[in-house]
mmCIF file of C-alpha atoms in Angstrom:
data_model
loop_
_atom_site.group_PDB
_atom_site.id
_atom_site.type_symbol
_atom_site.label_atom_id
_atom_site.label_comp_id
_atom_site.label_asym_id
_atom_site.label_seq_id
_atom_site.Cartn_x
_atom_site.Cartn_y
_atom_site.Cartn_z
ATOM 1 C CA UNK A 1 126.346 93.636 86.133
ATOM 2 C CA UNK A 2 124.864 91.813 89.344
ATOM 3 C CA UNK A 3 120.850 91.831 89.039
ATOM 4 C CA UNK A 4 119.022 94.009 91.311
ATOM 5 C CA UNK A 5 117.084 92.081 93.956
ATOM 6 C CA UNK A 6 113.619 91.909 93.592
ATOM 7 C CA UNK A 7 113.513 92.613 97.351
ATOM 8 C CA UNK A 8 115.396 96.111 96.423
ATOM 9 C CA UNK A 9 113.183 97.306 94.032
ATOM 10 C CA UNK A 10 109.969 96.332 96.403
ATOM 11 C CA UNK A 11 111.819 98.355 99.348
ATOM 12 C CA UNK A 12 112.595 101.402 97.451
ATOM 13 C CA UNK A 13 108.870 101.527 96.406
ATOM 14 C CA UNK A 14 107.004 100.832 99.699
ATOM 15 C CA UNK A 15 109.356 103.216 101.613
ATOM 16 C CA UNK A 16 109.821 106.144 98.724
ATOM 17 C CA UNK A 17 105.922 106.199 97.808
ATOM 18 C CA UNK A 18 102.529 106.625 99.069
ATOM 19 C CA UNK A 19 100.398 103.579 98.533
ATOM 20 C CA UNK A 20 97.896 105.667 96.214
ATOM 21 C CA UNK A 21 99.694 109.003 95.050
ATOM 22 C CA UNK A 22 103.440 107.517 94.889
ATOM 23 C CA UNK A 23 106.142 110.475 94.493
ATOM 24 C CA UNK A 24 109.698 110.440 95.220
ATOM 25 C CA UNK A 25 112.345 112.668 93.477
ATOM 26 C CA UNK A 26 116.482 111.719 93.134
ATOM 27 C CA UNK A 27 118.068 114.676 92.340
ATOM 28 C CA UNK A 28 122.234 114.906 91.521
ATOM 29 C CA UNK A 29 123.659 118.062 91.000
ATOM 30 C CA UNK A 30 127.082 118.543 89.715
ATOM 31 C CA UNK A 31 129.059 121.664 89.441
ATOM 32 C CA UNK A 32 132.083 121.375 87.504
ATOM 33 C CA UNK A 33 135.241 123.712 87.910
ATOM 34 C CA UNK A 34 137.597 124.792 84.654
ATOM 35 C CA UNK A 35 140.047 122.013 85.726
ATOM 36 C CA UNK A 36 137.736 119.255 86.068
ATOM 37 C CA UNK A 37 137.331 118.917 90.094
ATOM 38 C CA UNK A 38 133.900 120.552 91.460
ATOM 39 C CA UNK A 39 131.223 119.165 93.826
ATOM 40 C CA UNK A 40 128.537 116.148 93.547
ATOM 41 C CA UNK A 41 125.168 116.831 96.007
ATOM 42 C CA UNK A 42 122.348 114.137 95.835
ATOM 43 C CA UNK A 43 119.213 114.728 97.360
ATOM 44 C CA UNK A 44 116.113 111.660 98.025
ATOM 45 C CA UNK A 45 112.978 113.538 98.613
ATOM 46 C CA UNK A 46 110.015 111.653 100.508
ATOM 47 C CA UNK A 47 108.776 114.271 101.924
ATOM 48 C CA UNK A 48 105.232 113.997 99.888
ATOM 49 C CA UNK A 49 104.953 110.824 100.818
ATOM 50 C CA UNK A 50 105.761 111.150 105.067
ATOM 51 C CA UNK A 51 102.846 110.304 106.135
ATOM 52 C CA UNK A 52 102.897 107.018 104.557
ATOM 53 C CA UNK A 53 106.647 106.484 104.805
ATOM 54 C CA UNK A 54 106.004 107.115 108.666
ATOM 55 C CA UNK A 55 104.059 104.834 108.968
ATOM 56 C CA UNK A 56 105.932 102.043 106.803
ATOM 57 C CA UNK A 57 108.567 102.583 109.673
ATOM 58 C CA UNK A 58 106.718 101.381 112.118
ATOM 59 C CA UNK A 59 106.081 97.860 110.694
ATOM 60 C CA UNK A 60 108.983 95.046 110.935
ATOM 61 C CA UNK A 61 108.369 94.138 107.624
ATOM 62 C CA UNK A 62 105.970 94.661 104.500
ATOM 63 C CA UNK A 63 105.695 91.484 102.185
ATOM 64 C CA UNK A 64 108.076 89.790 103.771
ATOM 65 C CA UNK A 65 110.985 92.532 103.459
ATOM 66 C CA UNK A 66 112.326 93.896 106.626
ATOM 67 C CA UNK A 67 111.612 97.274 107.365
ATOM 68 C CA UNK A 68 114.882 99.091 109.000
ATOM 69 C CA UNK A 69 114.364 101.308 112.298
ATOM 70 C CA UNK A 70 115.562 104.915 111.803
ATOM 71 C CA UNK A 71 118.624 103.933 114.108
ATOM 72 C CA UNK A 72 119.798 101.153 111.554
ATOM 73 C CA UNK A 73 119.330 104.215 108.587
ATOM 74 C CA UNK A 74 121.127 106.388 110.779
ATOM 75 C CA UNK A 75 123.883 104.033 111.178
ATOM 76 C CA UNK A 76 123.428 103.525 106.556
ATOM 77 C CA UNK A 77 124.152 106.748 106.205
ATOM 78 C CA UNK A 78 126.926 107.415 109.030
ATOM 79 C CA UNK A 79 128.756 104.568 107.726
ATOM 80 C CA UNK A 80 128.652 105.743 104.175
ATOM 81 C CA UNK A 81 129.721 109.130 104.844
ATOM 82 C CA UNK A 82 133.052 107.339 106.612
ATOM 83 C CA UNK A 83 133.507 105.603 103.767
ATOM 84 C CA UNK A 84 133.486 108.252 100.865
ATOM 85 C CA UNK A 85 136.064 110.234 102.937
ATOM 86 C CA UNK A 86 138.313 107.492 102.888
ATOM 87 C CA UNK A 87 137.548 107.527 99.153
ATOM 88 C CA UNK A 88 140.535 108.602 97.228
ATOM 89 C CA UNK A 89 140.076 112.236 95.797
ATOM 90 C CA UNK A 90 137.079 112.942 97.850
ATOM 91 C CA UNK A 91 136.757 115.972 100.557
ATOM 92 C CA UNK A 92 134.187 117.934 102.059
ATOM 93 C CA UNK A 93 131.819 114.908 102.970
ATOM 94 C CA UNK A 94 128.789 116.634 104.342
ATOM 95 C CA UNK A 95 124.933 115.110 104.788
ATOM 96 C CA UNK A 96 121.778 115.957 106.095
ATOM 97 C CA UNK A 97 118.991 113.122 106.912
ATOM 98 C CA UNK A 98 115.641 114.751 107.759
ATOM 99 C CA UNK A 99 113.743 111.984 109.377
ATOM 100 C CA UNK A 100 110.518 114.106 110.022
ATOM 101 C CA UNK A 101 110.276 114.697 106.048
ATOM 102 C CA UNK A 102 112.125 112.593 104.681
ATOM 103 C CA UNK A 103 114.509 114.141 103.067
ATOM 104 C CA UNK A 104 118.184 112.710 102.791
ATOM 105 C CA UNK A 105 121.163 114.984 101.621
ATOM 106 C CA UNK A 106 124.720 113.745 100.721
ATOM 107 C CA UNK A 107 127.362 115.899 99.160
ATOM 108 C CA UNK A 108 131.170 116.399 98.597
ATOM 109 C CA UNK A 109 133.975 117.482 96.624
ATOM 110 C CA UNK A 110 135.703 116.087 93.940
ATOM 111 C CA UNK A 111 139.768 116.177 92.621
ATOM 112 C CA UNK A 112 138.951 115.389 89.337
ATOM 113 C CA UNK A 113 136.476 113.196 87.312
ATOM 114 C CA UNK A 114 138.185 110.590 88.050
ATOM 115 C CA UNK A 115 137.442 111.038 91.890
ATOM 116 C CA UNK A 116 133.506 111.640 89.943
ATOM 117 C CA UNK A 117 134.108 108.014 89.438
ATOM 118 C CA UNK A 118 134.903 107.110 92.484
ATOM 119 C CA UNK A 119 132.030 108.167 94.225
ATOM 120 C CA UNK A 120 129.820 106.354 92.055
ATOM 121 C CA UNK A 121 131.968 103.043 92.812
ATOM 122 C CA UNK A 122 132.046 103.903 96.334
ATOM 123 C CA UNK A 123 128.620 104.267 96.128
ATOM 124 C CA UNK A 124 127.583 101.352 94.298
ATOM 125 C CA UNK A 125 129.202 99.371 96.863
ATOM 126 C CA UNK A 126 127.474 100.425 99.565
ATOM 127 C CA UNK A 127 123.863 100.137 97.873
ATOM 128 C CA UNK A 128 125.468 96.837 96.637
ATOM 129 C CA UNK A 129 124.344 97.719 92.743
ATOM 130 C CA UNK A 130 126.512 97.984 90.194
ATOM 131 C CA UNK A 131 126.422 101.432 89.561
ATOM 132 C CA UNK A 132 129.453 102.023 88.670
ATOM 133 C CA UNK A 133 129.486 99.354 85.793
ATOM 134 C CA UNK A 134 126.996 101.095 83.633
ATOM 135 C CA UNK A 135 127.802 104.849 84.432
ATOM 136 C CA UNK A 136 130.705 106.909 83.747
ATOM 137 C CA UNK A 137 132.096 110.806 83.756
ATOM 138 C CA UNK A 138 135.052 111.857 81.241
ATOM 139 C CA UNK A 139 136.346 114.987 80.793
ATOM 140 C CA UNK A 140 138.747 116.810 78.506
ATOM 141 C CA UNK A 141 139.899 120.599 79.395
ATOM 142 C CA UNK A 142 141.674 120.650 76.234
ATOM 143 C CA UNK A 143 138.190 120.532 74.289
ATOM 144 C CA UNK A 144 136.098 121.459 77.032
ATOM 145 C CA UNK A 145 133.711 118.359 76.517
ATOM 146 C CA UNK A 146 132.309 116.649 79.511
ATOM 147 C CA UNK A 147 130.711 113.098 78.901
ATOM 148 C CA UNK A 148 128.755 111.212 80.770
ATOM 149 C CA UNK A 149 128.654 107.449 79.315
ATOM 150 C CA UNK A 150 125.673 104.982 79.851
ATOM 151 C CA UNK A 151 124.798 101.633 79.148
ATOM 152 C CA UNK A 152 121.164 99.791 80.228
ATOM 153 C CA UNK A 153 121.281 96.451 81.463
ATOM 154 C CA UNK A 154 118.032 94.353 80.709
ATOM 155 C CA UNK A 155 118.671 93.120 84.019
ATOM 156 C CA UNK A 156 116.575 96.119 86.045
ATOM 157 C CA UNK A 157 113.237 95.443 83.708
ATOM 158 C CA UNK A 158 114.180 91.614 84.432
ATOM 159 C CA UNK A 159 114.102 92.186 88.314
ATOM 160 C CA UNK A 160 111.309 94.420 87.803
ATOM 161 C CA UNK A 161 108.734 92.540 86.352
ATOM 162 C CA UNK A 162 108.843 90.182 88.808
ATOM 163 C CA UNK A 163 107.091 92.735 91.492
ATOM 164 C CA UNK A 164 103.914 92.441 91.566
ATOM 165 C CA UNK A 165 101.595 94.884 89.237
ATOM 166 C CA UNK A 166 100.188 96.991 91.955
ATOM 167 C CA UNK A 167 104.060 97.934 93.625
ATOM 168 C CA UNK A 168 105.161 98.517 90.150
ATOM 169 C CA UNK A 169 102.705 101.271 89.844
ATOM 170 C CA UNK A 170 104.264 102.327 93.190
ATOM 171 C CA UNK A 171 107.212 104.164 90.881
ATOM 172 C CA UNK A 172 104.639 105.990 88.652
ATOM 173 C CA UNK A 173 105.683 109.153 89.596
ATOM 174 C CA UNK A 174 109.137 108.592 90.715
ATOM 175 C CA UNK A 175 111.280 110.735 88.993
ATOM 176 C CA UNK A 176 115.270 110.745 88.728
ATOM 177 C CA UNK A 177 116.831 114.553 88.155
ATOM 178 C CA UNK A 178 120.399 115.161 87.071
ATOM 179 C CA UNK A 179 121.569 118.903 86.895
ATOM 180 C CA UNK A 180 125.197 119.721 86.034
ATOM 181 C CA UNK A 181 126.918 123.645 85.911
ATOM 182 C CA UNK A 182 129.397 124.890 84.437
ATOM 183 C CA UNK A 183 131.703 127.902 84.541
ATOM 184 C CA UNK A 184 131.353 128.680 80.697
ATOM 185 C CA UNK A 185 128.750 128.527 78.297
ATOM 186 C CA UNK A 186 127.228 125.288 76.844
ATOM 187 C CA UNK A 187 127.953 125.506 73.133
ATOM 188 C CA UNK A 188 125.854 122.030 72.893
ATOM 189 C CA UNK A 189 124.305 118.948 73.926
ATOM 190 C CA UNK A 190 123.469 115.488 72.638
ATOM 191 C CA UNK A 191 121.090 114.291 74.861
ATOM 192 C CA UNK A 192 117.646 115.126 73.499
ATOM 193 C CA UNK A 193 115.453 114.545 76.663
ATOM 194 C CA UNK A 194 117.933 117.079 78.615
ATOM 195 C CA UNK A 195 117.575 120.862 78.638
ATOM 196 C CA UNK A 196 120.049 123.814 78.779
ATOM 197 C CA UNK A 197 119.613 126.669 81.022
ATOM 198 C CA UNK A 198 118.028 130.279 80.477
ATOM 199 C CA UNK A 199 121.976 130.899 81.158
ATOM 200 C CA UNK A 200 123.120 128.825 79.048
ATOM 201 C CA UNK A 201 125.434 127.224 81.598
ATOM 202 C CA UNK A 202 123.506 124.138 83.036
ATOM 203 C CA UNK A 203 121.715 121.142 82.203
ATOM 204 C CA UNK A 204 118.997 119.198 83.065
ATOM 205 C CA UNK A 205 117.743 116.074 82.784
ATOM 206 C CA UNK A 206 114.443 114.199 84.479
ATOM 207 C CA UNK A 207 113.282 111.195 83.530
ATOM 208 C CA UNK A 208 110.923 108.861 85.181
ATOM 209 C CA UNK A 209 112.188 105.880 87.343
ATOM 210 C CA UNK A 210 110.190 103.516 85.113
ATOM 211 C CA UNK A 211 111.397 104.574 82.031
ATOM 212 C CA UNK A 212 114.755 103.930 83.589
ATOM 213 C CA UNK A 213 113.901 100.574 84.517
ATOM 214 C CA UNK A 214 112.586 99.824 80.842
ATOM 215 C CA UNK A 215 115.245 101.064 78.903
ATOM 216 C CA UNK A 216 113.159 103.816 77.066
ATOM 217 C CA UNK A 217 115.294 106.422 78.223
ATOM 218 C CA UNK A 218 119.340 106.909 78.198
ATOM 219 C CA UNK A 219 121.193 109.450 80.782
ATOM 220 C CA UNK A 220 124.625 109.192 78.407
ATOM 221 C CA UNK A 221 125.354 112.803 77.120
ATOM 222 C CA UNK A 222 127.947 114.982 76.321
ATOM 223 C CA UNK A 223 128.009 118.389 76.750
ATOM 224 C CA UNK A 224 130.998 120.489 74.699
ATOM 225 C CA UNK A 225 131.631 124.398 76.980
ATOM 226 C CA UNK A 226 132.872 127.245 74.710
ATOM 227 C CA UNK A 227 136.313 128.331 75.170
#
């Protein structure tokens, strides 16, 4: 796995938190079909923090990391979306980029979880991480088992303990959010830190960006439907 810049990390704080009550959410919802194909929606919130991000945007740069213009994010995003519908087994690109609250929205459909994959590659390629490397979606119909594999790199704690101590507490209450459906019932679940729903056909996880980062948390589950 490549590291993560430093420069990254530092970016992602200054622009996705407020200088003194920090609070961005990731959210990625999944909603898998009987055959394996459904639809992937991710959702960065900044809309707590506008006021400072607003202002963030108006500087060049912010410890010596350059500060893109809402044309050049714009353009990010534009060029992303061309890319995941070149993506094999992708369709239905659609996104949303709320630049007076901050809120970004990207979603499609996928063929099958291998297409899941895909995404994540395509994805990891244009955030030039290595998504993709440590994150994985399997699924059997025949057993009705979704997985979701993970493996933590030492590498993001590495990177991140080189920031200095006051933008590290910039991710305090950063919070990642993974929510997947399903068109049966959940039968079970391994992950301990996730929860299934009042129906008993979703599940969610939210963990905090810094436990992430530290390796005191783990997003691998696997989730086995009733048939």
């Amino acid at each position: 796995m490549k590291k993560i810049r430093r420069t990254s990390l530092l970016f992602i704080a200054l622009i996705g938190s407020c200088l003194f009550s920090s609070c961005f959410d990731l959210v990625v919802q999944i909603d898998m079909n009987h055959d394996g194909s459904g639809q992937i929606k991710a959702t960065l919130n900044l809309s707590k923090s506008k006021t400072k991000v607003a202002s963030l945007l108006k500087l060049r740069s912010v410890n010596g990391i350059k500060i893109p213009s809402e044309a050049t994010i714009r353009q990010e995003m534009e060029k992303t979306v061309r890319t995941l519908k070149a993506t094999s087994g992708i369709s239905n690109v659609q996104y949303s980029l709320d630049l007076t609250n901050y809120i970004a929205v990207l979603s499609c459909n996928f063929k099958n979880v291998q297409a899941l994959n895909n995404f994540s590659r395509t994805m990891s390629q244009q955030l030039k991480t290595q998504i993709s490397s440590y994150n994985s979606y399997s699924f059997d119909p025949t057993t009705q088992t979704f997985s979701r594999t993970y493996k933590y790199s030492p590498e993001w704690a590495k990177e991140f303990s080189k920031i200095p101590s006051n933008d590290q507490k910039l991710f305090g209450d950063a919070y990642y959010t993974n929510i997947i459906r399903f068109q049966k019932n959940i039968k079970s679940q391994t992950n301990k830190q996730a929860k299934v729903s009042s129906n008993a056909r979703g599940v969610m996880l939210k963990v905090k960006a810094t436990d992430l980062i530290n390796g005191n948390t783990s997003l691998a589950n696997t989730v086995t439907l009733t048939k």
